[in-house]
Amino acid sequence: MSDTLRLTWDSPASRWDEATPLGNGRIGAMAYGGSGLYRLNDSTVWSGTPDGPARALDEVIARGAGPERLAEVRAALDAGDVRRAEDLLMAFEGPYSQEFLPLADLRVDILGADPVTPARTLDIDEACLLETLSTPRGRVRRRSWVSAPAQALLVELTSEAPFDVDLEVSTPLQGDAVELHGALALDVRIPVDGAPLHEASVEPGHRYADDDADTEAYDAYAAVVAAIDSDGEIDGAPGRLAVRRARRLLIALSTSSRAESWWADADGDWRTASREAIRDRATGRADAAVRRAAAELLAEHVADRRRATRARFAIGSRREGTWSVDRDVLRGDDPRLRATVVAEYGMYLLASSSRAGSPAANLQGIWNAELRPAWSSNYTININTEMNYWAAPALHAPDVFEPLLALVEHLADTGGDVARRLYGARGWVAHHNSDVWGWTLPVGNGRGAASWAIWMMGGVWLTHNLWDAYEFGGDRDLLRTRIWPVLRGATEFCLDWLVDGPDGLLRTSPSTSPENSYVAADGRPTPLGLTAASDLALIGALFTRTLRAMSDLALDDALEAEVRSALTRLAPVRIGADGRLLEWGADVPEHEPLHRHLSPVVGLYPLDSITPEATPQLLHAAVRFLDARGPGAMGWSWAWKVALRARAGQGDVAASLLEEALTPFDGDSSRHGPVDGSEWGGLLPNLFSTHPPFQIDGNLGFPAAIAEMLVQSHAGEIRLLPALPEAWPEGDVQGIAVRSGLVLDLAWSEGRVTAATVRNPGAEDRSIRVRIGGQTMPVDVPAGTALALPLAPAPDAEHTEDAHAR
């Protein structure tokens, strides 16, 4: 353990946001320690049904939404009647996306035990929780992890003296304990509809299949099975087991659901599989695991996790070691250690909540204890889901990224009908929210504010995450077989969505800037306008990348001429009289000048259409925009601001924002704070980033933002230490992916690069330009090789060379 990064808590958790998160992409567990409570989730357990999105689309069309109503909306906007346009758009709103739900609780209570300080130690590198508990007979060691290879939560207890344990499983949903010899088992019924908290008029909040004739064909069911192996005496009843005078105990808990079968194979036998067959799948996993040695299971798990997340951060001189979450991280005095921990913890959480074969990480990753979670713990795709996955391509984690690719492919499928029937457009569209079933309609039940419900760029933005996976990984086959079809469909939609403006340029109508409003001519706020800056940035980058994909794949596609023509006519992003980049197509009064969303500068980050070399005026305008927006508001907004300042080369500003984001949150974490940012979040006792309430996007955005401070690779060039803050004079990072399919190791001291190696893990030779200090050099890296880069001269030397490194 001496070479790993470990976090400790002095006491067991007394509430959920103090508990330690564990996960394997499908099974999530919040481990409390002490009395041994594990609150469990399965990433496939959502309310709803596979046919829910299609049925909702039929209902929306029946209410009058469609291309003819869209024409009326556009006519109203052209006439300056935003209120009529708002009213007309209500017909386009479906009900709501579905909820990610808690599944079960497992309690592993060692009788008479008291925790030994530190009460909990989480090994970040090995993804394993360690505890030592004192009993009257001796000490018991408890080790917990959730294994992807074994598909199970594993809890191992060992002691030289006999100990007694009570085991229990229960569910907050509708369910029953099942008698299973020598094991614990639950049958769980899942709601077929779950209304978000803001839909207060929907009662009951959850409906089950026998309450809804429309869903009789779908049996929403899940199973939980915990098998055990012990040298102790075992006795019990359904849902409870007593283990007495044991010196060793291994618990393997697995889960399964009908939705898991549907997600894995929508054309398979998920419709007809019996509940017994689904339970047998969970039982088989648990039994297979518990028959193996705990040491073998742990070694397999550690090797798997090290493959899943290969990047490593060490900002400053301290990484490996044991660090108190409270004293060293939340309230410590070393910003470098905090940055290291938050980067590593973010990647730990992403690998724990997103693995190939399982649904993508949602608003809370894979961990939720609430039957009515905030914002349904769904996929919010106007920034939050995208931010969840910024780090995966940049930190060389393709297995972790795979669930997002699968989700977007599913949205492209369901979103094709929505684009055609709702807007008369080709391709596919997605809006503000989604869920495991592929929801792509606007939400809001005909009364949702247009500022968040009416936004047609959700799918477009997600395609840029997929493009990053291609550029960072360099996998042309992935581009051809999976990314290109999605990219092409999004491009078709945008070509049909754009309309001619009076100046002959193409614009979007209706248009909103996510969740923000301006003051209209009548003195009241409105979100609706013509061509928000984010629309232009997202569509312009999409068209550019579509043309690049055609070139890289040597495609002869009739769409090329359409894209080239549209790109030349696309309206430009505008700069206002005060030098700021404009959020809307006109210089209008702002309703919330400090708004948390930063969509107008999406071209700066995560896109690359605003750069110092190519668009210096836009870069200056974007920085002016950020200055006016002010500091952070909540976790995800902080993370984005850190990344944006890094891309602008403002390392010290980025570090200051990061320090704000990492302050302890001492308020009521269960209370939903106002979205205007007047009550800022921070970090919870378990280092979850909070709004409040908890959202994981901040945690997952931090490693991407920190990586951007240290390495950038847009615009055809790798830049080393482009935004290094003065407070981080030394450090090293390993396994950082850079665009073009290369991987970088980098070390620095006294603010200067001391070592840099690029590796080419692919099968193709790669070429890139590298900037170190003021020196830029072209670099060729043959397939399968590593190359140590020549270091930049001292800062006061002449930088006139253009070296060619091989």
CSV table of N, CA and C in Angstrom, one decimal, residues 339-419:
chain,number,residue,atom,x,y,z
A,339,ALA,N,-5.4,19.8,-5.2
A,339,ALA,CA,-5.6,19.6,-6.7
A,339,ALA,C,-5.3,18.2,-7.1
A,340,THR,N,-4.3,17.6,-6.5
A,340,THR,CA,-4.0,16.2,-6.8
A,340,THR,C,-5.1,15.3,-6.4
A,341,VAL,N,-5.6,15.5,-5.2
A,341,VAL,CA,-6.7,14.6,-4.7
A,341,VAL,C,-7.9,14.8,-5.5
A,342,VAL,N,-8.3,16.0,-5.8
A,342,VAL,CA,-9.6,16.2,-6.5
A,342,VAL,C,-9.5,15.7,-7.9
A,343,ALA,N,-8.3,15.7,-8.6
A,343,ALA,CA,-8.1,15.2,-9.9
A,343,ALA,C,-8.2,13.6,-9.9
A,344,GLU,N,-7.5,13.1,-8.9
A,344,GLU,CA,-7.6,11.6,-8.8
A,344,GLU,C,-8.9,11.1,-8.3
A,345,TYR,N,-9.6,11.8,-7.4
A,345,TYR,CA,-10.9,11.4,-7.0
A,345,TYR,C,-11.9,11.5,-8.1
A,346,GLY,N,-11.8,12.5,-8.9
A,346,GLY,CA,-12.7,12.6,-10.0
A,346,GLY,C,-12.6,11.5,-11.0
A,347,MET,N,-11.4,11.1,-11.3
A,347,MET,CA,-11.2,9.9,-12.2
A,347,MET,C,-11.7,8.6,-11.5
A,348,TYR,N,-11.4,8.5,-10.2
A,348,TYR,CA,-11.9,7.4,-9.4
A,348,TYR,C,-13.4,7.3,-9.5
A,349,LEU,N,-14.1,8.4,-9.3
A,349,LEU,CA,-15.6,8.4,-9.3
A,349,LEU,C,-16.1,8.1,-10.7
A,350,LEU,N,-15.5,8.6,-11.8
A,350,LEU,CA,-15.9,8.3,-13.1
A,350,LEU,C,-15.7,6.8,-13.5
A,351,ALA,N,-14.6,6.2,-13.1
A,351,ALA,CA,-14.4,4.8,-13.4
A,351,ALA,C,-15.3,3.9,-12.5
A,352,SER,N,-15.8,4.4,-11.4
A,352,SER,CA,-16.7,3.7,-10.5
A,352,SER,C,-18.1,3.8,-11.0
A,353,SER,N,-18.4,4.8,-11.8
A,353,SER,CA,-19.8,5.0,-12.2
A,353,SER,C,-20.0,4.8,-13.7
A,354,SER,N,-19.0,4.5,-14.4
A,354,SER,CA,-19.1,4.4,-15.9
A,354,SER,C,-18.1,3.3,-16.4
A,355,ARG,N,-18.7,2.2,-16.8
A,355,ARG,CA,-17.8,1.2,-17.4
A,355,ARG,C,-18.6,0.5,-18.6
A,356,ALA,N,-17.9,0.0,-19.6
A,356,ALA,CA,-18.5,-0.5,-20.8
A,356,ALA,C,-19.5,-1.6,-20.4
A,357,GLY,N,-20.6,-1.6,-21.1
A,357,GLY,CA,-21.7,-2.5,-20.8
A,357,GLY,C,-22.8,-2.0,-20.0
A,358,SER,N,-22.6,-0.9,-19.3
A,358,SER,CA,-23.6,-0.3,-18.4
A,358,SER,C,-24.0,1.1,-18.9
A,359,PRO,N,-25.2,1.6,-18.4
A,359,PRO,CA,-25.6,2.9,-18.8
A,359,PRO,C,-24.6,4.0,-18.3
A,360,ALA,N,-24.6,5.1,-19.0
A,360,ALA,CA,-23.7,6.2,-18.7
A,360,ALA,C,-23.9,6.8,-17.3
A,361,ALA,N,-22.9,7.5,-16.8
A,361,ALA,CA,-23.0,8.1,-15.5
A,361,ALA,C,-24.0,9.3,-15.6
A,362,ASN,N,-24.9,9.3,-14.6
A,362,ASN,CA,-26.0,10.3,-14.6
A,362,ASN,C,-25.6,11.5,-13.7
A,363,LEU,N,-26.6,12.3,-13.3
A,363,LEU,CA,-26.4,13.5,-12.6
A,363,LEU,C,-25.7,13.2,-11.2
A,364,GLN,N,-25.9,12.0,-10.7
A,364,GLN,CA,-25.2,11.6,-9.5
A,364,GLN,C,-24.3,10.4,-9.7
A,365,GLY,N,-23.9,10.3,-10.9
A,365,GLY,CA,-23.0,9.2,-11.2
A,365,GLY,C,-23.7,7.9,-11.2
A,366,ILE,N,-23.6,7.2,-10.1
A,366,ILE,CA,-24.3,5.9,-9.9
A,366,ILE,C,-24.8,5.8,-8.5
A,367,TRP,N,-24.8,6.9,-7.8
A,367,TRP,CA,-25.2,6.8,-6.3
A,367,TRP,C,-26.4,7.8,-6.0
A,368,ASN,N,-27.4,7.2,-5.6
A,368,ASN,CA,-28.6,8.0,-5.2
A,368,ASN,C,-29.4,7.3,-4.2
A,369,ALA,N,-29.7,7.9,-3.1
A,369,ALA,CA,-30.5,7.3,-2.0
A,369,ALA,C,-32.0,7.8,-2.0
A,370,GLU,N,-32.3,8.8,-2.9
A,370,GLU,CA,-33.6,9.4,-2.8
A,370,GLU,C,-34.6,8.8,-3.7
A,371,LEU,N,-35.9,8.5,-3.3
A,371,LEU,CA,-36.9,8.0,-4.2
A,371,LEU,C,-37.4,9.1,-5.1
A,372,ARG,N,-37.2,10.3,-4.7
A,372,ARG,CA,-37.5,11.5,-5.6
A,372,ARG,C,-36.3,12.3,-5.7
A,373,PRO,N,-35.3,11.9,-6.5
A,373,PRO,CA,-34.0,12.6,-6.5
A,373,PRO,C,-34.1,14.0,-7.2
A,374,ALA,N,-33.2,14.9,-6.8
A,374,ALA,CA,-33.1,16.2,-7.5
A,374,ALA,C,-32.9,16.0,-9.0
A,375,TRP,N,-33.8,16.7,-9.7
A,375,TRP,CA,-33.7,16.7,-11.2
A,375,TRP,C,-33.8,15.2,-11.7
A,376,SER,N,-34.4,14.4,-11.0
A,376,SER,CA,-34.6,13.0,-11.3
A,376,SER,C,-33.3,12.2,-11.4
A,377,SER,N,-32.2,12.8,-11.0
A,377,SER,CA,-30.9,12.2,-11.2
A,377,SER,C,-30.7,11.6,-12.6
A,378,ASN,N,-31.2,12.4,-13.6
A,378,ASN,CA,-31.2,11.9,-15.0
A,378,ASN,C,-30.0,12.4,-15.8
A,379,TYR,N,-30.1,12.4,-17.1
A,379,TYR,CA,-29.1,13.0,-17.9
A,379,TYR,C,-29.5,14.4,-18.3
A,380,THR,N,-28.9,15.4,-17.8
A,380,THR,CA,-29.1,16.8,-18.2
A,380,THR,C,-28.1,17.1,-19.2
A,381,ILE,N,-28.5,17.3,-20.5
A,381,ILE,CA,-27.5,17.3,-21.6
A,381,ILE,C,-27.3,18.7,-22.2
A,382,ASN,N,-27.5,19.7,-21.3
A,382,ASN,CA,-27.1,21.1,-21.8
A,382,ASN,C,-25.8,21.5,-21.1
A,383,ILE,N,-25.2,20.6,-20.4
A,383,ILE,CA,-23.8,20.8,-19.9
A,383,ILE,C,-23.4,19.6,-19.0
A,384,ASN,N,-24.3,19.1,-18.2
A,384,ASN,CA,-23.9,18.2,-17.1
A,384,ASN,C,-23.4,16.9,-17.6
A,385,THR,N,-24.2,16.2,-18.5
A,385,THR,CA,-23.7,14.9,-19.0
A,385,THR,C,-22.4,15.1,-19.8
A,386,GLU,N,-22.4,16.1,-20.6
A,386,GLU,CA,-21.1,16.4,-21.3
A,386,GLU,C,-19.9,16.6,-20.4
A,387,MET,N,-20.1,17.3,-19.3
A,387,MET,CA,-19.0,17.5,-18.4
A,387,MET,C,-18.6,16.2,-17.7
A,388,ASN,N,-19.5,15.4,-17.4
A,388,ASN,CA,-19.2,14.1,-16.8
A,388,ASN,C,-18.1,13.4,-17.6
A,389,TYR,N,-18.1,13.6,-18.9
A,389,TYR,CA,-17.2,12.8,-19.8
A,389,TYR,C,-16.1,13.6,-20.4
A,390,TRP,N,-15.9,14.8,-20.1
A,390,TRP,CA,-14.7,15.6,-20.6
A,390,TRP,C,-13.4,14.9,-20.3
A,391,ALA,N,-13.3,14.3,-19.1
A,391,ALA,CA,-12.0,13.8,-18.7
A,391,ALA,C,-11.6,12.5,-19.4
A,392,ALA,N,-12.6,11.7,-19.7
A,392,ALA,CA,-12.4,10.3,-20.1
A,392,ALA,C,-11.5,10.2,-21.4
A,393,PRO,N,-11.7,10.9,-22.5
A,393,PRO,CA,-10.8,10.9,-23.6
A,393,PRO,C,-9.4,11.5,-23.3
A,394,ALA,N,-9.5,12.6,-22.5
A,394,ALA,CA,-8.2,13.3,-22.2
A,394,ALA,C,-7.3,12.6,-21.3
A,395,LEU,N,-7.9,11.7,-20.5
A,395,LEU,CA,-7.1,10.9,-19.5
A,395,LEU,C,-7.0,9.4,-19.9
A,396,HIS,N,-7.2,9.2,-21.2
A,396,HIS,CA,-6.8,7.8,-21.8
A,396,HIS,C,-7.7,6.7,-21.1
A,397,ALA,N,-9.0,6.9,-21.1
A,397,ALA,CA,-9.9,5.9,-20.5
A,397,ALA,C,-11.0,5.5,-21.4
A,398,PRO,N,-10.7,4.8,-22.5
A,398,PRO,CA,-11.8,4.4,-23.4
A,398,PRO,C,-12.9,3.6,-22.9
A,399,ASP,N,-12.5,2.6,-22.0
A,399,ASP,CA,-13.5,1.8,-21.4
A,399,ASP,C,-14.5,2.6,-20.5
A,400,VAL,N,-14.0,3.6,-19.9
A,400,VAL,CA,-14.9,4.5,-19.1
A,400,VAL,C,-15.8,5.3,-20.0
A,401,PHE,N,-15.3,5.7,-21.2
A,401,PHE,CA,-16.1,6.5,-22.1
A,401,PHE,C,-17.2,5.8,-22.8
A,402,GLU,N,-17.0,4.5,-23.0
A,402,GLU,CA,-17.9,3.7,-23.8
A,402,GLU,C,-19.4,3.9,-23.5
A,403,PRO,N,-19.8,3.9,-22.2
A,403,PRO,CA,-21.2,4.1,-22.0
A,403,PRO,C,-21.8,5.4,-22.5
A,404,LEU,N,-21.1,6.5,-22.6
A,404,LEU,CA,-21.6,7.7,-23.2
A,404,LEU,C,-21.8,7.5,-24.7
A,405,LEU,N,-20.9,6.8,-25.4
A,405,LEU,CA,-21.1,6.5,-26.8
A,405,LEU,C,-22.3,5.7,-27.0
A,406,ALA,N,-22.5,4.7,-26.2
A,406,ALA,CA,-23.7,3.9,-26.3
A,406,ALA,C,-25.0,4.7,-26.1
A,407,LEU,N,-25.0,5.6,-25.1
A,407,LEU,CA,-26.1,6.4,-24.9
A,407,LEU,C,-26.4,7.3,-26.1
A,408,VAL,N,-25.4,7.9,-26.6
A,408,VAL,CA,-25.7,8.9,-27.7
A,408,VAL,C,-26.2,8.1,-29.0
A,409,GLU,N,-25.7,6.9,-29.2
A,409,GLU,CA,-26.2,6.1,-30.3
A,409,GLU,C,-27.7,5.8,-30.1
A,410,HIS,N,-28.1,5.5,-28.8
A,410,HIS,CA,-29.5,5.3,-28.5
A,410,HIS,C,-30.3,6.6,-28.7
A,411,LEU,N,-29.8,7.7,-28.3
A,411,LEU,CA,-30.5,9.0,-28.5
A,411,LEU,C,-30.6,9.3,-30.0
A,412,ALA,N,-29.6,8.9,-30.8
A,412,ALA,CA,-29.7,9.2,-32.2
A,412,ALA,C,-30.8,8.3,-32.9
A,413,ASP,N,-31.1,7.2,-32.3
A,413,ASP,CA,-32.2,6.3,-32.7
A,413,ASP,C,-33.5,6.9,-32.4
A,414,THR,N,-33.7,7.1,-31.1
A,414,THR,CA,-35.0,7.7,-30.7
A,414,THR,C,-35.2,9.1,-31.2
A,415,GLY,N,-34.1,9.9,-31.3
A,415,GLY,CA,-34.2,11.3,-31.7
A,415,GLY,C,-34.5,11.4,-33.2
A,416,GLY,N,-34.4,10.4,-34.0
A,416,GLY,CA,-34.7,10.5,-35.4
A,416,GLY,C,-36.2,10.7,-35.6
A,417,ASP,N,-37.1,10.0,-34.9
A,417,ASP,CA,-38.5,10.2,-35.0
A,417,ASP,C,-38.9,11.6,-34.5
A,418,VAL,N,-38.3,12.0,-33.4
A,418,VAL,CA,-38.6,13.4,-32.9
A,418,VAL,C,-38.2,14.4,-33.9
A,419,ALA,N,-37.1,14.4,-34.5
A,419,ALA,CA,-36.7,15.4,-35.5
A,419,ALA,C,-37.6,15.4,-36.7
